[in-house]
Amino acid sequence: MQAAGIIVEYNPLHSGHLRLLEAGRALLGQDTAMVCVMSGNFVQRGDFALLRKHARARAAVESGADLVLELPLPWAVSSAEGFAAGGIQVLAATGQVDHLLFGSECGDAAALERVAAALLEPAFRDHFRRELPGAVRFAAARQRALAGLVSPADAALLESPNNILGIEYCKALLGQKAPIRPVTIRREGSAHDGALAPDTHPSASGLRALLQQGRRAEALALLPPAMARAYEAEEAAGRAPVFWDNCERAILARLRSMTAADFAALDGGNEGLWNRLYDAARTAADLRSLLAAAKTKRHAMARLRRMVLWAYLGLTPADVPEQVPYLRVLAANDTGCRLLAEMRKTSAVPVLTKPAQVRRLDPKARRLFELEVRATDLYTLAYPRLSAAGGTEWREGPVILGGPAPC
């Protein structure tokens, strides 16, 4: 069975995501199994997912995916480089995925691979070290360092967010020597993190903004049917929508209880950003003013948000294993279950379809799962209706759709 992998958040799933699934099958064959590696309850921009992971995974399978595997927490809430590296590790570990499918502004996989290869060259690292000290931002230093190693047109690819993520995917494929071929589809519709544009595919950020503004009917009308159903079901159960504002006081309390050393441990760049965040946490009365006080031109807001989220979840760099230690199934249909049967023969790491199987893992893998348990317990505190008991990770198995399936 040919399989293609997609690294996703589906926060929420929208029509552009459906287009990618359809275009991928049009290119690779209608029988191609679609394997999604999806972030769990927290996402890469340093935020809570709008809906819990099992609800989003169900919507994904009802919308055309065949198998949804979880991207473990430390990679799901990392930089673009870490996010991509974790997703590729999961796909490569299946032993079944032949292609990586993703959207990009350029739609040119060969160009993205050229830039990725250049970024891995020792010459680039030398140039970058010279450029970074005087640069206002990391992105500007990286683009200047790349000049001379690739054409101006290729260097300009670093100016667009989906191209950047595609380049990180290609870097991870090259760096891990993964036997997976990248395939990219030109992105259409509203820009990533941009406002909604009429008559185009909406952006996930635009849809979240509508819901946060109380424009529920407008947002639901733009969602694919399965995602709209998932939202309505979660809303009726008191579990949606989830925004990090719902836990604002809990997050602020956590930040104010941390020491300067706790903050310093989260600053991977050793640039003193932790000091600004520490000072802001002592005085800010809300998260927006905290981030505004800590923000500089040099640092992206997403990096600050991730540091705050890591602090809330109690994560540290030491919690990131060198390799993804298991594959956890969130949802599957009949095709996905047949693929799982093959994965049990080819996977490089254990495949988990029941929480109880965690007890057979080695201590490092069990520690990672315990981090997921704690993070989910903290996530449920952001439900609009505070009625969920803790420990749901130990009780909730994958969503299996379709007929009798050997999962």
Coordinates of C-alpha atoms in Angstrom, one line a residue:
M1 CA 0.0 0.0 0.0
Q2 CA 1.5 3.4 -1.0
A3 CA 1.2 5.9 1.8
A4 CA 1.8 9.7 2.0
G5 CA 2.4 11.6 5.2
I6 CA 1.2 15.0 6.1
I7 CA 2.3 16.9 9.2
V8 CA -0.6 18.9 10.5
E9 CA -2.3 20.8 13.4
Y10 CA -5.8 21.0 12.0
N11 CA -6.5 23.9 14.4
P12 CA -9.1 23.8 12.9
L13 CA -9.2 21.7 9.8
H14 CA -10.4 23.9 6.8
S15 CA -11.1 23.7 3.1
G16 CA -7.4 24.3 2.2
H17 CA -6.5 21.1 4.2
L18 CA -9.1 19.2 2.2
R19 CA -7.7 20.5 -1.0
L20 CA -4.2 19.2 0.0
L21 CA -5.6 15.7 0.6
E22 CA -7.5 15.7 -2.7
A23 CA -4.5 17.1 -4.7
G24 CA -2.2 14.5 -3.1
R25 CA -4.4 11.6 -4.2
A26 CA -4.7 13.2 -7.6
L27 CA -0.9 13.2 -8.0
L28 CA -0.1 9.9 -6.2
G29 CA -3.1 7.8 -6.9
Q30 CA -6.6 7.5 -5.4
D31 CA -5.6 4.4 -3.4
T32 CA -2.8 6.2 -1.6
A33 CA -3.2 6.0 2.2
M34 CA -3.0 9.4 3.9
V35 CA -1.2 9.4 7.2
C36 CA -1.4 12.5 9.3
V37 CA 1.0 13.4 12.1
M38 CA -1.0 15.8 14.2
S39 CA -0.1 18.0 17.1
G40 CA -2.0 17.1 20.3
N41 CA -3.7 19.5 22.6
F42 CA -1.0 22.2 22.2
V43 CA 0.3 23.7 19.0
Q44 CA 3.5 25.1 17.5
R45 CA 2.7 28.8 17.9
G46 CA 2.6 28.4 21.6
D47 CA -1.1 28.0 22.1
F48 CA -3.9 25.7 23.2
A49 CA -5.6 23.8 20.4
L50 CA -9.1 25.0 19.7
L51 CA -10.5 21.4 20.2
R52 CA -9.0 18.5 22.0
K53 CA -6.9 16.1 19.9
H54 CA -9.2 13.1 19.6
A55 CA -12.0 15.4 18.3
R56 CA -9.7 16.9 15.6
A57 CA -8.4 13.5 14.7
R58 CA -12.0 12.1 14.2
A59 CA -12.8 15.1 11.9
A60 CA -9.6 14.4 10.0
V61 CA -10.5 10.8 9.3
E62 CA -14.1 11.8 8.4
S63 CA -12.6 14.3 6.0
G64 CA -10.3 12.0 4.0
A65 CA -7.3 11.0 6.2
D66 CA -6.8 7.3 6.9
L67 CA -4.6 7.3 9.9
V68 CA -3.8 10.0 12.5
L69 CA -0.7 9.7 14.6
E70 CA 0.2 12.1 17.4
L71 CA 3.1 14.4 17.2
P72 CA 4.5 14.1 20.8
L73 CA 4.2 17.3 22.9
P74 CA 7.9 18.5 23.0
W75 CA 8.1 18.6 19.2
A76 CA 4.5 19.9 18.8
V77 CA 5.4 23.0 20.8
S78 CA 8.9 23.6 19.4
S79 CA 10.3 25.9 16.7
A80 CA 9.6 25.2 13.1
E81 CA 12.8 23.2 12.9
G82 CA 11.9 21.1 15.9
F83 CA 8.3 20.7 14.8
A84 CA 9.4 19.5 11.3
A85 CA 12.1 17.2 12.8
G86 CA 9.6 15.5 15.1
G87 CA 7.0 15.0 12.3
I88 CA 9.5 13.5 9.9
Q89 CA 10.8 11.2 12.7
V90 CA 7.2 9.9 13.2
L91 CA 6.6 9.3 9.5
A92 CA 10.0 7.7 8.9
A93 CA 9.5 5.4 11.9
T94 CA 6.3 3.9 10.4
G95 CA 8.4 2.2 7.7
Q96 CA 5.4 2.6 5.4
V97 CA 5.3 6.3 4.2
D98 CA 6.8 7.0 0.8
H99 CA 6.0 10.6 0.3
L100 CA 5.7 13.8 2.4
L101 CA 2.8 16.0 1.2
F102 CA 2.7 19.7 2.2
G103 CA 1.5 23.1 0.9
S104 CA 3.8 26.0 0.0
E105 CA 3.5 29.4 -1.6
C106 CA 6.0 28.4 -4.4
G107 CA 4.7 24.8 -5.1
D108 CA 8.3 23.8 -6.1
A109 CA 9.7 20.9 -4.1
A110 CA 13.0 21.0 -6.0
A111 CA 13.6 24.7 -5.1
L112 CA 12.8 24.0 -1.4
E113 CA 15.2 21.1 -1.4
R114 CA 18.0 23.3 -2.8
V115 CA 17.5 25.8 0.0
A116 CA 17.4 23.1 2.6
A117 CA 20.6 21.5 1.3
A118 CA 22.3 24.9 1.4
L119 CA 21.2 25.5 5.0
L120 CA 22.9 22.3 6.0
E121 CA 26.2 23.3 4.4
P122 CA 29.1 24.2 6.7
A123 CA 29.6 27.3 4.6
F124 CA 26.1 28.5 5.6
R125 CA 26.8 28.1 9.3
D126 CA 30.0 30.1 8.9
H127 CA 28.2 32.9 7.1
F128 CA 25.3 32.8 9.6
R129 CA 27.6 33.2 12.6
R130 CA 29.0 36.3 11.1
E131 CA 25.6 37.8 10.2
L132 CA 23.7 37.1 13.4
P133 CA 25.4 39.5 15.9
G134 CA 24.4 42.6 13.9
A135 CA 21.0 41.4 12.7
V136 CA 17.7 42.7 14.1
R137 CA 16.0 39.3 13.5
F138 CA 17.1 35.7 13.1
A139 CA 15.2 35.4 9.8
A140 CA 17.0 38.4 8.3
A141 CA 20.4 37.0 9.4
R142 CA 19.6 33.7 7.9
Q143 CA 18.5 35.1 4.5
R144 CA 21.7 37.3 4.3
A145 CA 23.9 34.3 5.2
L146 CA 22.2 32.3 2.4
A147 CA 23.1 34.9 -0.3
G148 CA 25.8 33.5 -2.6
L149 CA 25.0 29.9 -1.8
V150 CA 21.7 29.8 -3.8
S151 CA 20.1 32.1 -6.4
P152 CA 18.3 35.2 -5.3
A153 CA 15.0 33.6 -6.3
D154 CA 15.7 30.6 -4.0
A155 CA 16.9 32.8 -1.2
A156 CA 13.6 34.7 -1.4
L157 CA 11.7 31.6 -0.5
L158 CA 12.6 32.2 3.1
E159 CA 10.2 35.2 3.1
S160 CA 7.0 33.1 3.1
P161 CA 5.8 31.1 6.1
N162 CA 4.7 27.9 4.3
N163 CA 7.9 27.9 2.2
I164 CA 9.9 28.2 5.4
L165 CA 8.1 25.2 7.0
G166 CA 8.5 23.2 3.7
I167 CA 12.3 24.0 3.8
E168 CA 12.4 22.7 7.4
Y169 CA 10.7 19.5 6.3
C170 CA 13.2 19.1 3.5
K171 CA 16.1 19.8 6.0
A172 CA 14.7 17.1 8.3
L173 CA 14.4 14.6 5.5
L174 CA 18.0 15.2 4.4
G175 CA 19.4 15.3 8.0
Q176 CA 17.6 12.1 9.0
K177 CA 18.3 10.4 5.6
A178 CA 14.6 9.5 5.6
P179 CA 13.6 7.5 2.5
I180 CA 10.6 9.8 1.9
R181 CA 10.1 12.0 -1.2
P182 CA 8.7 15.6 -0.7
V183 CA 5.7 16.6 -2.7
T184 CA 4.4 20.1 -2.4
I185 CA 1.1 21.7 -3.6
R186 CA 0.9 25.4 -4.3
R187 CA -1.0 27.0 -1.4
E188 CA -4.2 29.0 -2.2
G189 CA -6.4 31.2 -0.2
S190 CA -5.9 33.4 2.9
A191 CA -2.3 33.8 4.0
H192 CA -1.0 31.8 6.9
D193 CA -1.9 33.8 10.0
G194 CA -3.7 36.3 7.8
A195 CA -7.2 37.7 7.8
L196 CA -9.9 35.9 6.0
A197 CA -10.2 36.8 2.3
P198 CA -13.5 36.4 0.4
D199 CA -13.9 33.6 -2.1
T200 CA -10.7 31.8 -1.0
H201 CA -9.7 29.0 1.4
P202 CA -9.8 30.5 4.9
S203 CA -6.8 30.4 7.2
A204 CA -6.9 28.6 10.5
S205 CA -6.0 31.8 12.3
G206 CA -8.8 33.6 10.6
L207 CA -11.3 31.0 11.7
R208 CA -10.0 31.0 15.3
A209 CA -10.3 34.8 15.3
L210 CA -14.0 34.6 14.2
L211 CA -14.8 32.2 17.1
Q212 CA -12.9 34.3 19.6
Q213 CA -14.9 37.4 18.4
G214 CA -18.2 35.4 19.0
R215 CA -18.9 35.1 15.3
R216 CA -19.7 31.4 15.7
A217 CA -22.2 31.0 12.9
E218 CA -19.9 32.7 10.4
A219 CA -17.0 30.5 11.4
L220 CA -19.0 27.2 11.4
A221 CA -20.3 28.0 7.9
L222 CA -16.7 28.1 6.6
L223 CA -15.6 24.8 8.3
P224 CA -15.8 21.5 6.4
P225 CA -18.8 19.4 7.6
A226 CA -16.8 17.0 9.8
M227 CA -15.0 19.8 11.5
A228 CA -18.2 21.7 12.1
R229 CA -19.8 18.6 13.6
A230 CA -16.8 18.0 15.9
Y231 CA -16.9 21.6 17.0
E232 CA -20.6 21.5 17.8
A233 CA -20.3 18.2 19.7
E234 CA -17.4 19.5 21.8
E235 CA -19.2 22.8 22.4
A236 CA -22.3 20.9 23.6
A237 CA -20.1 18.9 26.0
G238 CA -18.6 22.0 27.4
R239 CA -15.1 21.3 26.0
A240 CA -15.0 24.0 23.3
P241 CA -13.8 26.5 22.2
V242 CA -10.5 26.3 24.0
F243 CA -8.3 29.5 24.1
W244 CA -5.3 30.1 26.3
D245 CA -7.1 33.1 27.7
N246 CA -9.4 30.6 29.5
C247 CA -6.4 29.7 31.7
E248 CA -4.9 33.2 31.9
R249 CA -4.8 33.4 35.7
A250 CA -3.4 29.8 36.0
I251 CA -0.6 30.7 33.6
L252 CA 0.2 33.9 35.4
A253 CA 0.3 32.1 38.7
R254 CA 2.7 29.6 37.3
L255 CA 5.0 32.3 35.9
R256 CA 5.0 34.3 39.2
S257 CA 6.0 31.2 41.1
M258 CA 9.0 30.5 38.9
T259 CA 12.6 31.5 39.8
A260 CA 15.0 33.4 37.5
A261 CA 16.8 30.0 37.1
D262 CA 13.5 28.4 35.9
F263 CA 13.1 31.1 33.3
A264 CA 16.8 30.9 32.2
A265 CA 16.4 27.1 31.6
L266 CA 13.8 27.9 28.9
D267 CA 15.9 30.3 26.9
G268 CA 17.6 28.0 24.4
G269 CA 19.2 30.9 22.6
N270 CA 21.0 32.2 25.7
E271 CA 20.1 35.7 24.5
G272 CA 18.7 37.1 27.8
L273 CA 15.1 36.9 26.6
W274 CA 14.3 34.9 29.7
N275 CA 15.2 38.0 31.8
R276 CA 12.7 40.2 30.0
L277 CA 10.0 37.5 30.5
Y278 CA 10.9 37.1 34.1
D279 CA 10.6 40.8 34.8
A280 CA 7.3 41.1 32.9
A281 CA 5.8 38.1 34.8
R282 CA 6.4 40.0 38.1
T283 CA 4.2 42.9 37.1
A284 CA 1.8 42.0 34.2
A285 CA -1.8 41.5 35.0
D286 CA -2.7 39.7 31.8
L287 CA -0.9 37.7 29.2
R288 CA -1.1 40.3 26.4
S289 CA 0.6 43.0 28.4
L290 CA 3.2 40.4 29.6
L291 CA 4.1 39.5 26.0
A292 CA 4.1 43.1 24.9
A293 CA 6.5 44.0 27.7
A294 CA 8.9 41.2 26.9
K295 CA 8.8 41.5 23.1
T296 CA 11.7 43.0 21.1
K297 CA 12.2 43.5 17.4
R298 CA 14.7 40.7 17.4
H299 CA 12.4 38.0 18.8
A300 CA 9.3 36.6 17.2
M301 CA 6.1 36.6 19.3
A302 CA 5.6 32.9 18.7
R303 CA 8.9 32.2 20.5
L304 CA 7.8 34.2 23.5
R305 CA 4.4 32.4 23.5
R306 CA 6.2 29.0 23.4
M307 CA 8.4 30.0 26.4
V308 CA 5.3 30.9 28.3
L309 CA 3.5 27.7 27.3
W310 CA 6.6 25.6 28.2
A311 CA 6.6 27.3 31.6
Y312 CA 2.9 26.6 32.2
L313 CA 3.3 22.9 31.2
G314 CA 6.5 22.5 33.3
L315 CA 8.5 21.5 30.2
T316 CA 12.3 21.9 30.0
P317 CA 14.7 21.2 27.2
A318 CA 15.8 18.1 29.1
D319 CA 12.3 16.7 28.5
V320 CA 12.9 16.4 24.7
P321 CA 14.1 12.9 23.9
E322 CA 16.7 12.5 21.1
Q323 CA 14.2 10.4 19.1
V324 CA 10.4 9.9 19.1
P325 CA 10.1 6.7 21.2
Y326 CA 6.7 5.5 20.1
L327 CA 3.9 6.0 17.6
R328 CA 0.5 6.8 19.2
V329 CA -2.6 6.3 17.2
L330 CA -5.3 8.9 17.6
A331 CA -7.8 7.8 14.8
A332 CA -8.1 5.5 11.9
N333 CA -10.5 4.1 9.3
D334 CA -10.4 0.6 7.7
T335 CA -7.5 1.6 5.4
G336 CA -5.6 3.0 8.4
C337 CA -6.1 -0.2 10.3
R338 CA -4.7 -2.2 7.4
L339 CA -1.8 0.1 7.4
L340 CA -1.3 -0.3 11.1
A341 CA -1.2 -4.1 10.6
E342 CA 1.8 -3.5 8.3
M343 CA 3.4 -1.0 10.6
R344 CA 3.5 -3.5 13.4
K345 CA 6.0 -5.4 11.2
T346 CA 8.0 -2.4 9.9
S347 CA 7.8 0.3 12.6
A348 CA 11.1 1.3 14.2
V349 CA 9.4 2.0 17.5
P350 CA 6.4 0.6 19.4
V351 CA 2.9 1.4 18.0
L352 CA 0.4 2.3 20.7
T353 CA -3.3 1.7 20.2
K354 CA -4.2 1.4 23.9
P355 CA -3.0 3.5 26.8
A356 CA -2.2 0.4 28.8
Q357 CA 0.5 -0.5 26.3
V358 CA 2.5 2.4 27.7
R359 CA 3.4 0.2 30.7
R360 CA 5.5 -2.0 28.4
L361 CA 7.7 0.8 27.2
D362 CA 11.1 1.7 28.5
P363 CA 11.4 4.4 31.3
K364 CA 12.3 7.2 28.9
A365 CA 9.3 6.5 26.7
R366 CA 7.0 6.2 29.7
R367 CA 8.3 9.6 31.0
L368 CA 7.3 11.2 27.7
F369 CA 3.8 9.7 28.0
E370 CA 3.5 11.0 31.5
L371 CA 4.4 14.5 30.2
E372 CA 1.4 14.1 27.8
V373 CA -0.8 13.1 30.7
R374 CA 0.1 16.2 32.8
A375 CA -0.2 18.5 29.8
T376 CA -3.7 17.1 29.0
D377 CA -4.8 17.6 32.6
L378 CA -3.7 21.2 32.3
Y379 CA -5.4 21.6 29.0
T380 CA -8.8 20.5 30.4
L381 CA -8.6 23.5 32.8
A382 CA -9.3 25.7 29.8
Y383 CA -12.6 24.0 28.9
P384 CA -15.5 26.4 29.1
R385 CA -17.2 24.0 31.5
L386 CA -14.8 22.9 34.2
S387 CA -16.2 19.4 34.7
A388 CA -13.5 17.0 33.3
A389 CA -11.6 14.7 35.6
G390 CA -7.9 14.3 35.2
G391 CA -6.2 11.3 33.8
T392 CA -8.1 11.1 30.5
E393 CA -5.0 10.1 28.7
W394 CA -5.0 6.8 30.5
R395 CA -8.7 6.2 29.6
E396 CA -9.1 7.4 26.0
G397 CA -8.1 5.2 23.1
P398 CA -8.1 5.9 19.4
V399 CA -11.2 6.8 17.3
I400 CA -11.8 3.9 14.9
L401 CA -14.3 4.6 12.1
G402 CA -15.8 2.3 9.5
G403 CA -16.6 -1.4 9.6
P404 CA -15.0 -4.1 11.8
A405 CA -11.3 -3.2 11.6
P406 CA -8.3 -5.2 12.9
C407 CA -6.9 -2.4 15.0

